[in-house]
Amino acid sequence: MTKIKLNNQLIGQGCQPFIIAEAGINHNGEIENALEMIDVAKAAGADAIKFQTFEASGIVANSSLTYTYKSQGKEVTESVFEMYKRCEFSKTEWIKIKQKCDETKILFLSTPENRSDLDLLLELGIPAIKVGSDDFTNIPLLKDYSTTGLPLIISCGMANLSEIQQTLKAIGSFENYPTILMLTTSEYPTIPMNVNLLKLKTLSKSFPNIPLGYSDHTQGILASSLAVAFGAKVFEKHFTLDKNLPGPDHWFSEDPEGLKNWVDSIRTATTMLGSEEVKPTEKEEKTKILARRSIVALCDIKQGESFDQNNIGLRRPGNGLSAIMIEEIFGKKSAKRISKGDLLKIGDFV
């Protein structure tokens, strides 16, 4: 697997997970919310915080298009254009957000919707380009993004394997263009039966040199923890300052406490993977002495006496001859006098 460098962190086999706290549009277009979210992401232990950079006019062509979503316990229907419009930031506000990230020492990422959005992000300074599932098959845009040479972190929600193959080929991923492929289910929230983490195995077999990630749209921490075991190296999840804020994404996003629990669970799961080498841990070596049994004299044994199940058996502690050897010793003769309770040693039998 190719290793990709984001800022000062390597991503790939044997590397620590890279965790992105997804602010998205949960700032509701209010700069103070965005700045507070940066602090929350940092406190949770995330490596990066990600926003979405756009102009509503560059996303929505039909101003009459509406969207119905759940918010504050009820269904809300509103203009898609107006929904995005109120979540826009000016260039001055984006500069403040980037400066806050730098001061807080958390990586700034954002998803551009068009080349003009990317140009602004390049001016601000970004280490990678995050592409949402909605643009996964937007080959002209992705090719344009790839001219920057920046790593592409691409979510593949709604895509089949053939589409993934085509997109990766188009942007040069098979010729070592730095690419991270994020497994995603574009359902908000994603119910357990539609998570399909086994797809990570398929993607790993199909694209063994491309680091994989998991963009988690489920509720709770379990899915990402499991994704660690299936080889995901980059993780992303929506969060909010308050689930009761108005807007389409707040109710299923993690609150600050949930975000920290999610980050901690990924890091704990990574630690739990441990080593592939099958051997006892240091503590197990100590426990082995107390817990396992050794070959012990069950009574006083005379020199020349044959060993059988009446005069030797298995008792704790386990710092003598292994229980595995007892059947080999049956029938052999004692080389010396052995007292009841003594641990047998090599040389005690002939």
Tab-separated table of C-alpha atoms in Angstrom:
chain	number	residue	atom	x	y	z
A	1	MET	CA	0.000	0.000	0.000
A	2	THR	CA	1.253	3.445	-0.944
A	3	LYS	CA	1.821	5.829	1.964
A	4	ILE	CA	0.555	9.381	1.595
A	5	LYS	CA	1.736	12.349	3.614
A	6	LEU	CA	-0.810	14.859	4.922
A	7	ASN	CA	0.978	17.695	6.626
A	8	ASN	CA	3.430	15.781	8.859
A	9	GLN	CA	1.406	12.587	9.158
A	10	LEU	CA	1.833	9.488	7.029
A	11	ILE	CA	-1.269	7.566	5.988
A	12	GLY	CA	-1.074	3.908	5.044
A	13	GLN	CA	-0.220	0.456	6.323
A	14	GLY	CA	1.278	0.545	9.808
A	15	CYS	CA	0.417	4.225	10.331
A	16	GLN	CA	-1.818	5.798	12.936
A	17	PRO	CA	-5.371	6.648	11.816
A	18	PHE	CA	-6.043	10.093	10.390
A	19	ILE	CA	-9.282	11.457	11.826
A	20	ILE	CA	-11.357	14.230	10.271
A	21	ALA	CA	-14.097	16.025	12.193
A	22	GLU	CA	-16.638	17.050	9.548
A	23	ALA	CA	-18.154	20.457	10.306
A	24	GLY	CA	-19.858	20.558	6.911
A	25	ILE	CA	-22.538	23.232	7.008
A	26	ASN	CA	-23.386	22.685	10.674
A	27	HIS	CA	-22.039	26.164	11.423
A	28	ASN	CA	-25.268	27.465	9.822
A	29	GLY	CA	-23.301	30.218	8.115
A	30	GLU	CA	-22.312	31.833	11.418
A	31	ILE	CA	-18.595	32.481	11.720
A	32	GLU	CA	-18.630	32.255	15.523
A	33	ASN	CA	-20.100	28.760	15.289
A	34	ALA	CA	-17.374	27.754	12.839
A	35	LEU	CA	-14.631	29.061	15.119
A	36	GLU	CA	-16.118	27.265	18.122
A	37	MET	CA	-16.326	24.036	16.131
A	38	ILE	CA	-12.581	24.242	15.531
A	39	ASP	CA	-12.014	24.253	19.293
A	40	VAL	CA	-14.415	21.326	19.731
A	41	ALA	CA	-12.669	19.268	17.040
A	42	LYS	CA	-9.279	19.934	18.594
A	43	ALA	CA	-10.516	19.040	22.084
A	44	ALA	CA	-11.931	15.775	20.719
A	45	GLY	CA	-8.494	14.788	19.422
A	46	ALA	CA	-9.224	15.009	15.695
A	47	ASP	CA	-6.325	15.546	13.300
A	48	ALA	CA	-8.313	17.807	10.986
A	49	ILE	CA	-11.556	19.697	10.713
A	50	LYS	CA	-13.336	19.835	7.375
A	51	PHE	CA	-15.747	22.397	6.004
A	52	GLN	CA	-17.509	22.812	2.649
A	53	THR	CA	-16.543	25.754	0.433
A	54	PHE	CA	-19.098	26.844	-2.151
A	55	GLU	CA	-21.292	29.516	-3.631
A	56	ALA	CA	-24.947	28.531	-3.805
A	57	SER	CA	-25.148	29.698	-7.409
A	58	GLY	CA	-22.426	27.212	-8.312
A	59	ILE	CA	-24.373	24.261	-6.898
A	60	VAL	CA	-28.044	24.893	-7.592
A	61	ALA	CA	-29.309	25.887	-11.046
A	62	ASN	CA	-33.034	25.734	-10.296
A	63	SER	CA	-33.996	28.203	-7.575
A	64	SER	CA	-37.395	26.512	-7.180
A	65	LEU	CA	-35.813	23.204	-6.113
A	66	THR	CA	-36.831	22.275	-2.554
A	67	TYR	CA	-35.500	19.843	0.039
A	68	THR	CA	-37.374	18.242	2.931
A	69	TYR	CA	-35.383	17.220	5.977
A	70	LYS	CA	-35.695	16.560	9.702
A	71	SER	CA	-34.774	19.422	12.030
A	72	GLN	CA	-35.592	20.115	15.682
A	73	GLY	CA	-37.963	17.161	15.778
A	74	LYS	CA	-40.056	18.102	12.763
A	75	GLU	CA	-39.992	18.024	8.976
A	76	VAL	CA	-38.814	21.170	7.241
A	77	THR	CA	-39.122	21.948	3.538
A	78	GLU	CA	-37.141	24.827	2.103
A	79	SER	CA	-35.430	26.104	-1.011
A	80	VAL	CA	-32.172	24.252	-1.660
A	81	PHE	CA	-30.657	27.466	-2.986
A	82	GLU	CA	-31.549	29.397	0.160
A	83	MET	CA	-30.316	26.579	2.386
A	84	TYR	CA	-26.872	26.726	0.782
A	85	LYS	CA	-26.922	30.514	0.473
A	86	ARG	CA	-27.209	31.055	4.205
A	87	CYS	CA	-24.248	28.706	4.787
A	88	GLU	CA	-21.845	30.584	2.526
A	89	PHE	CA	-18.797	32.319	3.964
A	90	SER	CA	-17.012	35.299	2.481
A	91	LYS	CA	-13.318	35.191	1.663
A	92	THR	CA	-12.631	37.266	4.774
A	93	GLU	CA	-14.476	34.722	6.907
A	94	TRP	CA	-12.593	31.818	5.322
A	95	ILE	CA	-9.333	33.568	6.165
A	96	LYS	CA	-10.465	33.804	9.806
A	97	ILE	CA	-11.356	30.111	9.826
A	98	LYS	CA	-7.989	29.092	8.381
A	99	GLN	CA	-6.124	31.343	10.831
A	100	LYS	CA	-8.066	29.847	13.734
A	101	CYS	CA	-7.135	26.334	12.589
A	102	ASP	CA	-3.475	27.316	12.389
A	103	GLU	CA	-3.572	28.882	15.859
A	104	THR	CA	-5.379	25.847	17.280
A	105	LYS	CA	-2.927	23.483	15.577
A	106	ILE	CA	-5.532	21.440	13.751
A	107	LEU	CA	-5.408	20.790	10.019
A	108	PHE	CA	-7.821	22.784	7.861
A	109	LEU	CA	-9.627	20.877	5.102
A	110	SER	CA	-12.618	21.779	2.980
A	111	THR	CA	-14.587	20.294	0.113
A	112	PRO	CA	-14.747	22.646	-2.894
A	113	GLU	CA	-17.735	22.374	-5.184
A	114	ASN	CA	-16.127	24.042	-8.205
A	115	ARG	CA	-12.726	25.161	-9.465
A	116	SER	CA	-13.309	28.703	-8.212
A	117	ASP	CA	-13.872	27.307	-4.717
A	118	LEU	CA	-10.656	25.326	-4.991
A	119	ASP	CA	-8.734	28.416	-6.071
A	120	LEU	CA	-9.799	30.124	-2.854
A	121	LEU	CA	-8.736	27.107	-0.805
A	122	LEU	CA	-5.378	26.966	-2.572
A	123	GLU	CA	-4.862	30.611	-1.701
A	124	LEU	CA	-5.643	29.848	1.941
A	125	GLY	CA	-3.365	26.807	1.919
A	126	ILE	CA	-4.636	23.238	2.079
A	127	PRO	CA	-2.669	19.959	2.300
A	128	ALA	CA	-5.243	17.906	0.356
A	129	ILE	CA	-8.524	18.153	-1.526
A	130	LYS	CA	-11.560	16.370	-0.095
A	131	VAL	CA	-14.116	15.351	-2.717
A	132	GLY	CA	-17.655	14.391	-1.759
A	133	SER	CA	-19.571	11.444	-3.163
A	134	ASP	CA	-21.725	13.809	-5.222
A	135	ASP	CA	-18.725	14.580	-7.445
A	136	PHE	CA	-17.264	11.073	-7.571
A	137	THR	CA	-18.151	10.671	-11.253
A	138	ASN	CA	-17.488	14.314	-12.158
A	139	ILE	CA	-14.390	13.322	-14.120
A	140	PRO	CA	-13.652	16.753	-15.676
A	141	LEU	CA	-13.666	18.377	-12.239
A	142	LEU	CA	-11.556	15.618	-10.674
A	143	LYS	CA	-9.017	15.812	-13.487
A	144	ASP	CA	-8.839	19.551	-12.908
A	145	TYR	CA	-8.283	18.991	-9.188
A	146	SER	CA	-5.518	16.489	-9.936
A	147	THR	CA	-3.498	19.151	-11.764
A	148	THR	CA	-2.696	20.623	-8.332
A	149	GLY	CA	-0.652	17.591	-7.317
A	150	LEU	CA	-2.385	17.642	-3.939
A	151	PRO	CA	-3.628	14.352	-2.467
A	152	LEU	CA	-7.271	13.644	-3.278
A	153	ILE	CA	-9.441	12.217	-0.498
A	154	ILE	CA	-12.444	10.904	-2.411
A	155	SER	CA	-15.693	9.511	-1.013
A	156	CYS	CA	-17.344	6.876	-3.205
A	157	GLY	CA	-20.920	6.810	-1.940
A	158	MET	CA	-23.500	5.656	-4.516
A	159	ALA	CA	-20.736	4.189	-6.727
A	160	ASN	CA	-20.328	0.643	-7.991
A	161	LEU	CA	-16.969	-1.050	-8.485
A	162	SER	CA	-16.848	-0.238	-12.185
A	163	GLU	CA	-17.373	3.475	-11.536
A	164	ILE	CA	-14.678	3.431	-8.871
A	165	GLN	CA	-12.279	1.791	-11.324
A	166	GLN	CA	-13.055	4.424	-13.976
A	167	THR	CA	-12.641	7.371	-11.628
A	168	LEU	CA	-9.368	6.155	-10.143
A	169	LYS	CA	-8.006	5.510	-13.619
A	170	ALA	CA	-9.073	8.961	-14.841
A	171	ILE	CA	-7.254	10.835	-12.082
A	172	GLY	CA	-4.095	8.732	-12.305
A	173	SER	CA	-4.429	6.827	-9.032
A	174	PHE	CA	-2.989	3.682	-10.635
A	175	GLU	CA	0.031	5.721	-11.760
A	176	ASN	CA	0.693	6.740	-8.144
A	177	TYR	CA	-1.295	9.972	-8.019
A	178	PRO	CA	-1.815	10.364	-4.231
A	179	THR	CA	-5.358	9.162	-3.603
A	180	ILE	CA	-7.286	8.070	-0.528
A	181	LEU	CA	-10.525	6.216	-1.271
A	182	MET	CA	-13.242	6.673	1.347
A	183	LEU	CA	-15.949	4.031	1.663
A	184	THR	CA	-19.237	5.857	2.182
A	185	THR	CA	-22.934	5.108	2.249
A	186	SER	CA	-24.816	8.200	1.120
A	187	GLU	CA	-27.697	7.797	3.559
A	188	TYR	CA	-28.144	10.211	6.438
A	189	PRO	CA	-28.065	8.508	8.847
A	190	THR	CA	-27.006	5.096	7.546
A	191	ILE	CA	-28.882	2.186	9.107
A	192	PRO	CA	-26.778	-0.837	10.196
A	193	MET	CA	-27.904	-3.148	7.379
A	194	ASN	CA	-26.672	-0.648	4.764
A	195	VAL	CA	-23.209	-0.020	6.218
A	196	ASN	CA	-21.600	-2.981	4.402
A	197	LEU	CA	-18.115	-2.706	5.866
A	198	LEU	CA	-17.163	-5.853	3.960
A	199	LYS	CA	-16.876	-3.564	0.953
A	200	LEU	CA	-13.549	-2.498	2.461
A	201	LYS	CA	-12.253	-6.022	1.821
A	202	THR	CA	-13.379	-5.820	-1.803
A	203	LEU	CA	-11.795	-2.402	-2.275
A	204	SER	CA	-8.568	-3.565	-0.647
A	205	LYS	CA	-8.332	-6.558	-2.986
A	206	SER	CA	-9.268	-4.490	-6.031
A	207	PHE	CA	-6.974	-1.539	-5.272
A	208	PRO	CA	-4.212	-2.868	-2.991
A	209	ASN	CA	-1.951	0.160	-3.382
A	210	ILE	CA	-4.561	2.788	-2.502
A	211	PRO	CA	-5.099	3.711	1.168
A	212	LEU	CA	-8.704	3.307	2.258
A	213	GLY	CA	-10.834	5.333	4.611
A	214	TYR	CA	-14.343	5.355	5.997
A	215	SER	CA	-16.698	8.326	5.934
A	216	ASP	CA	-19.112	7.404	8.703
A	217	HIS	CA	-22.742	8.452	8.360
A	218	THR	CA	-24.029	6.082	11.035
A	219	GLN	CA	-25.050	7.148	14.503
A	220	GLY	CA	-22.650	6.142	17.251
A	221	ILE	CA	-19.091	4.836	17.339
A	222	LEU	CA	-19.340	1.159	16.392
A	223	ALA	CA	-19.055	1.324	12.594
A	224	SER	CA	-15.775	3.233	12.538
A	225	SER	CA	-14.269	1.011	15.228
A	226	LEU	CA	-15.098	-2.031	13.104
A	227	ALA	CA	-13.750	-0.306	9.987
A	228	VAL	CA	-10.357	-0.109	11.696
A	229	ALA	CA	-10.185	-3.908	11.623
A	230	PHE	CA	-11.030	-3.923	7.905
A	231	GLY	CA	-8.105	-1.675	7.055
A	232	ALA	CA	-9.531	1.858	7.027
A	233	LYS	CA	-6.815	4.445	7.711
A	234	VAL	CA	-8.749	7.723	7.375
A	235	PHE	CA	-12.005	8.482	9.173
A	236	GLU	CA	-14.573	11.230	8.816
A	237	LYS	CA	-17.803	11.990	10.669
A	238	HIS	CA	-20.222	14.916	10.915
A	239	PHE	CA	-20.441	16.770	14.210
A	240	THR	CA	-22.401	19.695	15.588
A	241	LEU	CA	-22.297	22.049	18.537
A	242	ASP	CA	-25.877	21.072	19.393
A	243	LYS	CA	-28.176	18.461	17.854
A	244	ASN	CA	-31.121	20.807	18.371
A	245	LEU	CA	-29.809	23.577	16.139
A	246	PRO	CA	-31.865	24.242	12.983
A	247	GLY	CA	-30.584	22.683	9.779
A	248	PRO	CA	-30.551	19.403	7.844
A	249	ASP	CA	-27.555	17.652	9.388
A	250	HIS	CA	-27.554	18.496	13.104
A	251	TRP	CA	-29.868	15.794	14.424
A	252	PHE	CA	-27.807	12.844	13.172
A	253	SER	CA	-24.396	14.440	13.750
A	254	GLU	CA	-22.278	13.775	16.836
A	255	ASP	CA	-22.378	16.372	19.596
A	256	PRO	CA	-19.042	17.394	21.206
A	257	GLU	CA	-19.102	14.500	23.677
A	258	GLY	CA	-20.066	12.022	20.967
A	259	LEU	CA	-17.301	13.321	18.715
A	260	LYS	CA	-14.680	12.732	21.388
A	261	ASN	CA	-16.031	9.243	22.085
A	262	TRP	CA	-15.845	8.496	18.359
A	263	VAL	CA	-12.244	9.697	18.055
A	264	ASP	CA	-11.214	7.790	21.182
A	265	SER	CA	-12.876	4.593	19.950
A	266	ILE	CA	-10.951	4.687	16.657
A	267	ARG	CA	-7.636	5.172	18.429
A	268	THR	CA	-8.459	2.430	20.944
A	269	ALA	CA	-9.493	0.038	18.159
A	270	THR	CA	-6.211	0.757	16.373
A	271	THR	CA	-4.270	-0.054	19.538
A	272	MET	CA	-6.290	-3.250	19.942
A	273	LEU	CA	-5.210	-4.494	16.505
A	274	GLY	CA	-1.723	-4.892	17.920
A	275	SER	CA	0.672	-7.355	16.321
A	276	GLU	CA	0.144	-10.279	13.939
A	277	GLU	CA	2.873	-12.260	15.733
A	278	VAL	CA	1.383	-15.020	17.874
A	279	LYS	CA	3.237	-14.953	21.192
A	280	PRO	CA	2.403	-14.153	24.832
A	281	THR	CA	2.453	-10.564	26.026
A	282	GLU	CA	4.843	-9.587	28.819
A	283	LYS	CA	2.007	-9.735	31.340
A	284	GLU	CA	0.910	-13.128	30.019
A	285	GLU	CA	4.424	-14.452	30.630
A	286	LYS	CA	4.012	-13.523	34.304
A	287	THR	CA	0.455	-14.850	34.439
A	288	LYS	CA	1.615	-18.095	32.848
A	289	ILE	CA	3.713	-18.902	35.915
A	290	LEU	CA	0.722	-18.508	38.216
A	291	ALA	CA	-1.998	-19.952	36.001
A	292	ARG	CA	-0.433	-22.893	34.178
A	293	ARG	CA	0.493	-26.243	35.686
A	294	SER	CA	3.825	-27.997	35.898
A	295	ILE	CA	4.727	-31.665	36.411
A	296	VAL	CA	4.867	-32.286	40.164
A	297	ALA	CA	5.647	-35.243	42.431
A	298	LEU	CA	2.374	-36.325	44.067
A	299	CYS	CA	4.264	-38.312	46.686
A	300	ASP	CA	7.834	-39.144	47.677
A	301	ILE	CA	9.457	-40.959	44.753
A	302	LYS	CA	12.432	-43.286	45.172
A	303	GLN	CA	15.391	-43.377	42.807
A	304	GLY	CA	14.682	-45.923	40.059
A	305	GLU	CA	10.924	-45.806	40.580
A	306	SER	CA	8.856	-45.628	37.387
A	307	PHE	CA	6.761	-42.539	36.789
A	308	ASP	CA	2.999	-42.990	36.358
A	309	GLN	CA	-0.211	-41.100	37.025
A	310	ASN	CA	-0.143	-42.190	40.654
A	311	ASN	CA	3.133	-40.481	41.545
A	312	ILE	CA	3.290	-37.473	39.212
A	313	GLY	CA	0.579	-35.027	38.199
A	314	LEU	CA	-0.070	-31.467	37.108
A	315	ARG	CA	-0.227	-28.647	39.624
A	316	ARG	CA	0.461	-24.917	39.807
A	317	PRO	CA	2.790	-22.992	39.545
A	318	GLY	CA	3.746	-23.181	35.894
A	319	ASN	CA	7.469	-22.526	36.138
A	320	GLY	CA	8.464	-26.187	35.956
A	321	LEU	CA	8.285	-28.741	33.152
A	322	SER	CA	5.351	-28.108	30.833
A	323	ALA	CA	2.202	-30.192	31.152
A	324	ILE	CA	2.720	-31.084	27.493
A	325	MET	CA	5.608	-33.376	28.530
A	326	ILE	CA	3.842	-35.541	31.115
A	327	GLU	CA	2.860	-38.346	28.736
A	328	GLU	CA	6.469	-38.562	27.524
A	329	ILE	CA	7.655	-39.020	31.119
A	330	PHE	CA	5.194	-41.785	32.017
A	331	GLY	CA	7.153	-45.072	32.057
A	332	LYS	CA	10.539	-43.435	32.577
A	333	LYS	CA	12.439	-43.970	35.831
A	334	SER	CA	13.456	-41.485	38.460
A	335	ALA	CA	17.145	-40.584	38.359
A	336	LYS	CA	17.113	-39.591	42.038
A	337	ARG	CA	14.935	-39.358	45.110
A	338	ILE	CA	12.201	-36.742	44.639
A	339	SER	CA	10.155	-35.311	47.507
A	340	LYS	CA	6.399	-34.835	47.407
A	341	GLY	CA	5.520	-31.430	45.897
A	342	ASP	CA	8.810	-30.983	44.055
A	343	LEU	CA	8.660	-29.751	40.476
A	344	LEU	CA	10.232	-32.232	38.095
A	345	LYS	CA	13.231	-31.005	36.143
A	346	ILE	CA	15.156	-32.191	33.113
A	347	GLY	CA	17.585	-34.744	34.507
A	348	ASP	CA	15.150	-36.141	37.075
A	349	PHE	CA	14.222	-39.046	34.781
A	350	VAL	CA	15.985	-41.560	32.569
